[in-house]
PDB file of C-alpha atoms in Angstrom:
ATOM      1  CA  UNK M   1      39.376  55.292  90.433  1.00  0.00           C
ATOM      2  CA  UNK M   2      42.800  54.879  91.958  1.00  0.00           C
ATOM      3  CA  UNK M   3      44.305  57.874  93.706  1.00  0.00           C
ATOM      4  CA  UNK M   4      47.981  58.392  93.354  1.00  0.00           C
ATOM      5  CA  UNK M   5      49.539  59.011  96.744  1.00  0.00           C
ATOM      6  CA  UNK M   6      51.336  62.311  96.939  1.00  0.00           C
ATOM      7  CA  UNK M   7      54.957  61.725  97.762  1.00  0.00           C
ATOM      8  CA  UNK M   8      56.187  64.293 100.253  1.00  0.00           C
ATOM      9  CA  UNK M   9      59.542  62.686 100.818  1.00  0.00           C
ATOM     10  CA  UNK M  10      62.681  64.488  99.753  1.00  0.00           C
ATOM     11  CA  UNK M  11      66.003  63.011  98.792  1.00  0.00           C
ATOM     12  CA  UNK M  12      68.949  64.026 100.917  1.00  0.00           C
ATOM     13  CA  UNK M  13      71.051  64.890  97.898  1.00  0.00           C
ATOM     14  CA  UNK M  14      74.194  66.798  98.730  1.00  0.00           C
ATOM     15  CA  UNK M  15      74.260  70.254  97.250  1.00  0.00           C
ATOM     16  CA  UNK M  16      77.281  71.049  95.159  1.00  0.00           C
ATOM     17  CA  UNK M  17      79.098  74.344  95.735  1.00  0.00           C
ATOM     18  CA  UNK M  18      78.269  77.195  93.395  1.00  0.00           C
ATOM     19  CA  UNK M  19      80.881  78.671  91.121  1.00  0.00           C
ATOM     20  CA  UNK M  20      80.115  82.194  92.315  1.00  0.00           C
ATOM     21  CA  UNK M  21      82.552  84.260  94.296  1.00  0.00           C
ATOM     22  CA  UNK M  22      81.337  86.090  97.396  1.00  0.00           C
ATOM     23  CA  UNK M  23      82.431  89.663  96.872  1.00  0.00           C
ATOM     24  CA  UNK M  24      81.447  93.193  97.875  1.00  0.00           C
ATOM     25  CA  UNK M  25      79.107  93.632  94.890  1.00  0.00           C
ATOM     26  CA  UNK M  26      77.084  90.526  95.806  1.00  0.00           C
ATOM     27  CA  UNK M  27      77.172  91.531  99.483  1.00  0.00           C
ATOM     28  CA  UNK M  28      75.845  95.044  98.783  1.00  0.00           C
ATOM     29  CA  UNK M  29      73.171  93.623  96.459  1.00  0.00           C
ATOM     30  CA  UNK M  30      71.966  91.285  99.221  1.00  0.00           C
ATOM     31  CA  UNK M  31      71.993  94.208 101.699  1.00  0.00           C
ATOM     32  CA  UNK M  32      69.798  96.281  99.387  1.00  0.00           C
ATOM     33  CA  UNK M  33      67.491  93.303  98.804  1.00  0.00           C
ATOM     34  CA  UNK M  34      66.764  93.122 102.518  1.00  0.00           C
ATOM     35  CA  UNK M  35      66.348  96.902 102.611  1.00  0.00           C
ATOM     36  CA  UNK M  36      69.498  98.004 104.428  1.00  0.00           C
ATOM     37  CA  UNK M  37      70.865 101.476 103.719  1.00  0.00           C
ATOM     38  CA  UNK M  38      74.499 102.534 103.905  1.00  0.00           C
ATOM     39  CA  UNK M  39      73.891 104.542 107.079  1.00  0.00           C
ATOM     40  CA  UNK M  40      72.303 101.467 108.676  1.00  0.00           C
ATOM     41  CA  UNK M  41      75.323  99.408 107.661  1.00  0.00           C
ATOM     42  CA  UNK M  42      77.559 101.860 109.565  1.00  0.00           C
ATOM     43  CA  UNK M  43      75.740 100.951 112.769  1.00  0.00           C
ATOM     44  CA  UNK M  44      75.859  97.185 112.214  1.00  0.00           C
ATOM     45  CA  UNK M  45      78.613  94.603 112.292  1.00  0.00           C
ATOM     46  CA  UNK M  46      79.397  92.542 109.193  1.00  0.00           C
ATOM     47  CA  UNK M  47      78.372  89.418 111.138  1.00  0.00           C
ATOM     48  CA  UNK M  48      74.976  90.955 112.012  1.00  0.00           C
ATOM     49  CA  UNK M  49      74.268  91.567 108.338  1.00  0.00           C
ATOM     50  CA  UNK M  50      75.374  88.051 107.414  1.00  0.00           C
ATOM     51  CA  UNK M  51      73.017  86.702 110.105  1.00  0.00           C
ATOM     52  CA  UNK M  52      70.180  88.735 108.577  1.00  0.00           C
ATOM     53  CA  UNK M  53      70.980  87.405 105.126  1.00  0.00           C
ATOM     54  CA  UNK M  54      71.087  83.823 106.398  1.00  0.00           C
ATOM     55  CA  UNK M  55      67.699  84.304 108.082  1.00  0.00           C
ATOM     56  CA  UNK M  56      66.300  85.961 104.939  1.00  0.00           C
ATOM     57  CA  UNK M  57      67.336  82.837 102.991  1.00  0.00           C
ATOM     58  CA  UNK M  58      65.872  80.628 105.758  1.00  0.00           C
ATOM     59  CA  UNK M  59      62.507  82.407 105.297  1.00  0.00           C
ATOM     60  CA  UNK M  60      62.123  80.624 101.952  1.00  0.00           C
ATOM     61  CA  UNK M  61      62.618  77.168 103.468  1.00  0.00           C
ATOM     62  CA  UNK M  62      59.813  74.857 104.556  1.00  0.00           C
ATOM     63  CA  UNK M  63      59.531  74.017 108.226  1.00  0.00           C
ATOM     64  CA  UNK M  64      57.722  71.161 109.974  1.00  0.00           C
ATOM     65  CA  UNK M  65      54.896  72.073 112.338  1.00  0.00           C
ATOM     66  CA  UNK M  66      55.480  71.216 115.964  1.00  0.00           C
ATOM     67  CA  UNK M  67      52.820  69.009 117.561  1.00  0.00           C
ATOM     68  CA  UNK M  68      50.483  70.701 120.010  1.00  0.00           C
ATOM     69  CA  UNK M  69      48.447  69.193 122.850  1.00  0.00           C
ATOM     70  CA  UNK M  70      45.435  69.187 120.520  1.00  0.00           C
ATOM     71  CA  UNK M  71      47.322  66.921 118.087  1.00  0.00           C
ATOM     72  CA  UNK M  72      48.076  64.425 120.873  1.00  0.00           C
ATOM     73  CA  UNK M  73      44.456  64.575 122.041  1.00  0.00           C
ATOM     74  CA  UNK M  74      43.237  63.840 118.505  1.00  0.00           C
ATOM     75  CA  UNK M  75      45.663  60.963 118.119  1.00  0.00           C
ATOM     76  CA  UNK M  76      44.929  59.155 121.394  1.00  0.00           C
ATOM     77  CA  UNK M  77      41.224  59.844 122.022  1.00  0.00           C
TER      78      UNK M  77
ATOM     79  CA  UNK P   1      84.011  95.942 116.692  1.00  0.00           C
ATOM     80  CA  UNK P   2      86.201  98.747 118.004  1.00  0.00           C
ATOM     81  CA  UNK P   3      89.761  98.367 119.200  1.00  0.00           C
ATOM     82  CA  UNK P   4      92.694 100.617 120.005  1.00  0.00           C
ATOM     83  CA  UNK P   5      95.991  99.366 118.664  1.00  0.00           C
ATOM     84  CA  UNK P   6      99.443 100.648 119.495  1.00  0.00           C
ATOM     85  CA  UNK P   7     101.704 101.627 116.589  1.00  0.00           C
ATOM     86  CA  UNK P   8     105.116 102.372 118.020  1.00  0.00           C
ATOM     87  CA  UNK P   9     104.525 105.263 120.407  1.00  0.00           C
ATOM     88  CA  UNK P  10     101.164 106.145 118.915  1.00  0.00           C
ATOM     89  CA  UNK P  11      97.835 104.479 119.594  1.00  0.00           C
ATOM     90  CA  UNK P  12      95.052 104.550 117.028  1.00  0.00           C
ATOM     91  CA  UNK P  13      91.431 103.551 117.303  1.00  0.00           C
ATOM     92  CA  UNK P  14      90.051 101.241 114.618  1.00  0.00           C
ATOM     93  CA  UNK P  15      86.475 100.215 114.039  1.00  0.00           C
ATOM     94  CA  UNK P  16      84.957  97.752 111.605  1.00  0.00           C
ATOM     95  CA  UNK P  17      81.334  97.741 110.557  1.00  0.00           C
ATOM     96  CA  UNK P  18      79.101  96.229 107.905  1.00  0.00           C
ATOM     97  CA  UNK P  19      80.056  99.153 105.654  1.00  0.00           C
ATOM     98  CA  UNK P  20      83.854  98.692 105.870  1.00  0.00           C
ATOM     99  CA  UNK P  21      84.163  96.614 102.697  1.00  0.00           C
ATOM    100  CA  UNK P  22      81.843  98.978 100.786  1.00  0.00           C
ATOM    101  CA  UNK P  23      83.898 102.051 101.820  1.00  0.00           C
ATOM    102  CA  UNK P  24      87.093 100.183 100.935  1.00  0.00           C
ATOM    103  CA  UNK P  25      85.787  99.429  97.465  1.00  0.00           C
ATOM    104  CA  UNK P  26      84.601 102.978  96.971  1.00  0.00           C
ATOM    105  CA  UNK P  27      88.014 104.420  97.813  1.00  0.00           C
ATOM    106  CA  UNK P  28      90.436 101.884  96.396  1.00  0.00           C
ATOM    107  CA  UNK P  29      88.314 100.213  93.679  1.00  0.00           C
ATOM    108  CA  UNK P  30      89.319  96.806  95.009  1.00  0.00           C
ATOM    109  CA  UNK P  31      87.450  94.037  96.738  1.00  0.00           C
ATOM    110  CA  UNK P  32      88.682  93.556 100.290  1.00  0.00           C
ATOM    111  CA  UNK P  33      86.547  90.431 100.783  1.00  0.00           C
ATOM    112  CA  UNK P  34      88.365  88.555  98.016  1.00  0.00           C
ATOM    113  CA  UNK P  35      91.693  89.929  99.276  1.00  0.00           C
ATOM    114  CA  UNK P  36      90.959  88.654 102.784  1.00  0.00           C
ATOM    115  CA  UNK P  37      89.912  85.254 101.415  1.00  0.00           C
ATOM    116  CA  UNK P  38      93.181  85.041  99.466  1.00  0.00           C
ATOM    117  CA  UNK P  39      95.144  86.119 102.548  1.00  0.00           C
ATOM    118  CA  UNK P  40      93.469  83.469 104.733  1.00  0.00           C
ATOM    119  CA  UNK P  41      94.459  80.782 102.200  1.00  0.00           C
ATOM    120  CA  UNK P  42      97.893  82.343 102.023  1.00  0.00           C
ATOM    121  CA  UNK P  43      98.331  82.075 105.792  1.00  0.00           C
ATOM    122  CA  UNK P  44      97.720  78.329 105.610  1.00  0.00           C
ATOM    123  CA  UNK P  45     100.245  78.037 102.786  1.00  0.00           C
ATOM    124  CA  UNK P  46     102.729  80.099 104.799  1.00  0.00           C
ATOM    125  CA  UNK P  47     102.325  77.772 107.763  1.00  0.00           C
ATOM    126  CA  UNK P  48     102.901  74.736 105.535  1.00  0.00           C
ATOM    127  CA  UNK P  49     105.953  76.450 104.064  1.00  0.00           C
ATOM    128  CA  UNK P  50     107.393  77.185 107.500  1.00  0.00           C
ATOM    129  CA  UNK P  51     106.991  73.520 108.425  1.00  0.00           C
ATOM    130  CA  UNK P  52     108.792  72.487 105.233  1.00  0.00           C
ATOM    131  CA  UNK P  53     111.627  74.935 105.944  1.00  0.00           C
ATOM    132  CA  UNK P  54     111.909  73.601 109.485  1.00  0.00           C
ATOM    133  CA  UNK P  55     112.051  70.046 108.133  1.00  0.00           C
ATOM    134  CA  UNK P  56     114.784  71.087 105.698  1.00  0.00           C
ATOM    135  CA  UNK P  57     116.764  72.696 108.534  1.00  0.00           C
ATOM    136  CA  UNK P  58     116.557  69.508 110.555  1.00  0.00           C
ATOM    137  CA  UNK P  59     117.561  67.378 107.567  1.00  0.00           C
ATOM    138  CA  UNK P  60     121.154  66.317 108.185  1.00  0.00           C
ATOM    139  CA  UNK P  61     121.243  63.362 105.841  1.00  0.00           C
ATOM    140  CA  UNK P  62     120.949  65.163 102.482  1.00  0.00           C
ATOM    141  CA  UNK P  63     123.823  67.224 101.026  1.00  0.00           C
ATOM    142  CA  UNK P  64     123.730  70.879 102.088  1.00  0.00           C
ATOM    143  CA  UNK P  65     123.577  72.114  98.478  1.00  0.00           C
ATOM    144  CA  UNK P  66     120.365  70.194  97.802  1.00  0.00           C
ATOM    145  CA  UNK P  67     118.811  71.477 101.027  1.00  0.00           C
ATOM    146  CA  UNK P  68     119.767  75.065 100.163  1.00  0.00           C
ATOM    147  CA  UNK P  69     118.376  74.685  96.649  1.00  0.00           C
ATOM    148  CA  UNK P  70     115.050  73.437  98.053  1.00  0.00           C
ATOM    149  CA  UNK P  71     115.017  76.290 100.561  1.00  0.00           C
ATOM    150  CA  UNK P  72     115.647  78.835  97.799  1.00  0.00           C
ATOM    151  CA  UNK P  73     112.822  77.385  95.754  1.00  0.00           C
ATOM    152  CA  UNK P  74     110.467  77.729  98.717  1.00  0.00           C
ATOM    153  CA  UNK P  75     111.576  81.281  99.487  1.00  0.00           C
ATOM    154  CA  UNK P  76     111.063  82.358  95.872  1.00  0.00           C
ATOM    155  CA  UNK P  77     107.530  80.952  95.675  1.00  0.00           C
ATOM    156  CA  UNK P  78     104.429  83.117  95.204  1.00  0.00           C
ATOM    157  CA  UNK P  79     103.336  82.430  98.789  1.00  0.00           C
ATOM    158  CA  UNK P  80     105.695  84.999 100.262  1.00  0.00           C
ATOM    159  CA  UNK P  81     104.947  87.535  97.541  1.00  0.00           C
ATOM    160  CA  UNK P  82     101.191  87.349  98.181  1.00  0.00           C
ATOM    161  CA  UNK P  83     101.766  87.870 101.919  1.00  0.00           C
ATOM    162  CA  UNK P  84     104.108  90.816 101.296  1.00  0.00           C
ATOM    163  CA  UNK P  85     101.617  92.415  98.894  1.00  0.00           C
ATOM    164  CA  UNK P  86      98.837  92.078 101.441  1.00  0.00           C
ATOM    165  CA  UNK P  87     100.937  93.604 104.199  1.00  0.00           C
ATOM    166  CA  UNK P  88     102.245  96.497 102.102  1.00  0.00           C
ATOM    167  CA  UNK P  89      99.069  97.385 100.157  1.00  0.00           C
ATOM    168  CA  UNK P  90      95.843  95.941 101.537  1.00  0.00           C
ATOM    169  CA  UNK P  91      96.662  96.173 105.247  1.00  0.00           C
ATOM    170  CA  UNK P  92      97.290  99.968 105.427  1.00  0.00           C
ATOM    171  CA  UNK P  93      94.281 100.595 103.202  1.00  0.00           C
ATOM    172  CA  UNK P  94      92.036  98.476 105.409  1.00  0.00           C
ATOM    173  CA  UNK P  95      93.471 100.132 108.522  1.00  0.00           C
ATOM    174  CA  UNK P  96      92.756 103.593 107.044  1.00  0.00           C
ATOM    175  CA  UNK P  97      89.101 102.748 106.338  1.00  0.00           C
ATOM    176  CA  UNK P  98      88.755 101.354 109.880  1.00  0.00           C
ATOM    177  CA  UNK P  99      90.507 104.433 111.285  1.00  0.00           C
ATOM    178  CA  UNK P 100      88.024 106.697 109.496  1.00  0.00           C
ATOM    179  CA  UNK P 101      85.087 104.687 110.785  1.00  0.00           C
ATOM    180  CA  UNK P 102      86.364 105.026 114.345  1.00  0.00           C
ATOM    181  CA  UNK P 103      87.184 108.720 114.186  1.00  0.00           C
ATOM    182  CA  UNK P 104      84.691 110.280 111.765  1.00  0.00           C
ATOM    183  CA  UNK P 105      80.928 110.546 111.682  1.00  0.00           C
ATOM    184  CA  UNK P 106      78.755 109.264 108.850  1.00  0.00           C
ATOM    185  CA  UNK P 107      78.448 112.820 107.537  1.00  0.00           C
ATOM    186  CA  UNK P 108      82.166 113.619 107.499  1.00  0.00           C
ATOM    187  CA  UNK P 109      83.587 110.240 106.500  1.00  0.00           C
ATOM    188  CA  UNK P 110      83.031 110.738 102.760  1.00  0.00           C
ATOM    189  CA  UNK P 111      85.072 113.967 102.748  1.00  0.00           C
ATOM    190  CA  UNK P 112      88.076 112.019 104.028  1.00  0.00           C
ATOM    191  CA  UNK P 113      87.495 109.091 101.717  1.00  0.00           C
ATOM    192  CA  UNK P 114      89.995 110.250  99.113  1.00  0.00           C
ATOM    193  CA  UNK P 115      93.353 109.005  97.875  1.00  0.00           C
ATOM    194  CA  UNK P 116      95.060 112.259  98.988  1.00  0.00           C
ATOM    195  CA  UNK P 117      93.746 111.940 102.526  1.00  0.00           C
ATOM    196  CA  UNK P 118      94.886 108.305 102.602  1.00  0.00           C
ATOM    197  CA  UNK P 119      98.421 109.253 101.492  1.00  0.00           C
ATOM    198  CA  UNK P 120      98.467 112.038 104.079  1.00  0.00           C
ATOM    199  CA  UNK P 121      97.425 109.574 106.793  1.00  0.00           C
ATOM    200  CA  UNK P 122     100.128 107.109 105.669  1.00  0.00           C
ATOM    201  CA  UNK P 123     102.730 109.806 106.360  1.00  0.00           C
ATOM    202  CA  UNK P 124     101.535 110.086 109.955  1.00  0.00           C
ATOM    203  CA  UNK P 125     102.150 106.405 110.746  1.00  0.00           C
ATOM    204  CA  UNK P 126     105.095 104.054 110.514  1.00  0.00           C
ATOM    205  CA  UNK P 127     104.198 101.260 108.074  1.00  0.00           C
ATOM    206  CA  UNK P 128     106.690  98.875 109.690  1.00  0.00           C
ATOM    207  CA  UNK P 129     104.811  99.262 112.975  1.00  0.00           C
ATOM    208  CA  UNK P 130     101.576  98.512 111.140  1.00  0.00           C
ATOM    209  CA  UNK P 131     103.001  95.280 109.705  1.00  0.00           C
ATOM    210  CA  UNK P 132     103.930  94.185 113.228  1.00  0.00           C
ATOM    211  CA  UNK P 133     100.255  94.419 114.297  1.00  0.00           C
ATOM    212  CA  UNK P 134      98.767  92.764 111.191  1.00  0.00           C
ATOM    213  CA  UNK P 135      97.043  90.168 113.381  1.00  0.00           C
ATOM    214  CA  UNK P 136      95.338  92.819 115.496  1.00  0.00           C
ATOM    215  CA  UNK P 137      94.064  94.720 112.448  1.00  0.00           C
ATOM    216  CA  UNK P 138      92.657  91.526 110.925  1.00  0.00           C
ATOM    217  CA  UNK P 139      91.182  90.693 114.334  1.00  0.00           C
ATOM    218  CA  UNK P 140      89.176  93.958 114.322  1.00  0.00           C
ATOM    219  CA  UNK P 141      87.562  92.807 111.087  1.00  0.00           C
ATOM    220  CA  UNK P 142      87.123  89.158 112.020  1.00  0.00           C
ATOM    221  CA  UNK P 143      85.610  89.851 115.459  1.00  0.00           C
ATOM    222  CA  UNK P 144      82.827  91.795 113.779  1.00  0.00           C
ATOM    223  CA  UNK P 145      82.355  89.158 111.109  1.00  0.00           C
ATOM    224  CA  UNK P 146      81.252  86.365 113.450  1.00  0.00           C
ATOM    225  CA  UNK P 147      77.851  84.917 112.613  1.00  0.00           C
ATOM    226  CA  UNK P 148      75.352  83.181 114.890  1.00  0.00           C
ATOM    227  CA  UNK P 149      72.583  82.110 112.509  1.00  0.00           C
ATOM    228  CA  UNK P 150      72.811  78.844 110.647  1.00  0.00           C
ATOM    229  CA  UNK P 151      71.504  78.315 107.099  1.00  0.00           C
ATOM    230  CA  UNK P 152      68.780  75.648 106.961  1.00  0.00           C
ATOM    231  CA  UNK P 153      70.129  74.349 103.664  1.00  0.00           C
TER     232      UNK P 153
END
């Protein structure tokens, strides 16, 4: 029986911008989603919080594994 | 980001944090993020307008009446009105929130976060002086808004 090869390739389709305005309501929602309180926000810079939100979004992305010495050993021995 | 700015003979300490826009919205029921976005676009339009005015000034070939008419049209555009509105309304409000953050603690800040306290504070400063340091006030916000992380997608 033929086995269909799983295609893991992804198209590099450009993402179109969203028609959603970045405002204080969305910002505060994202802050609460990552568990920040108002008193914590007092101690942080706006840029720090944006960095945290970017990294929180990056958590949902898939990353390639980096090759280890064991991988090279397996490949060449 | 914390910075001391000089208003005339008085110097005031301003501080921006991740809560500045939330406090602003709570007090003035407006969104400072959208206002700042509009103002940034407005600055670009102002720059383009200044270049056009300069080009009109240097134009010696066209009749003066036509040049003046074009200049009038430019001066009466919405671009200047948006900038004036930002400087007269949003700027002092933003400065007040930043002033509170620099000079009050988390516990006492909400007591001063009222319209009456804002109007009282406005009486203690010269608004014309504040307009002259608009860049510095915006800088307090923008310096704290720098990001270092990059989105993967």
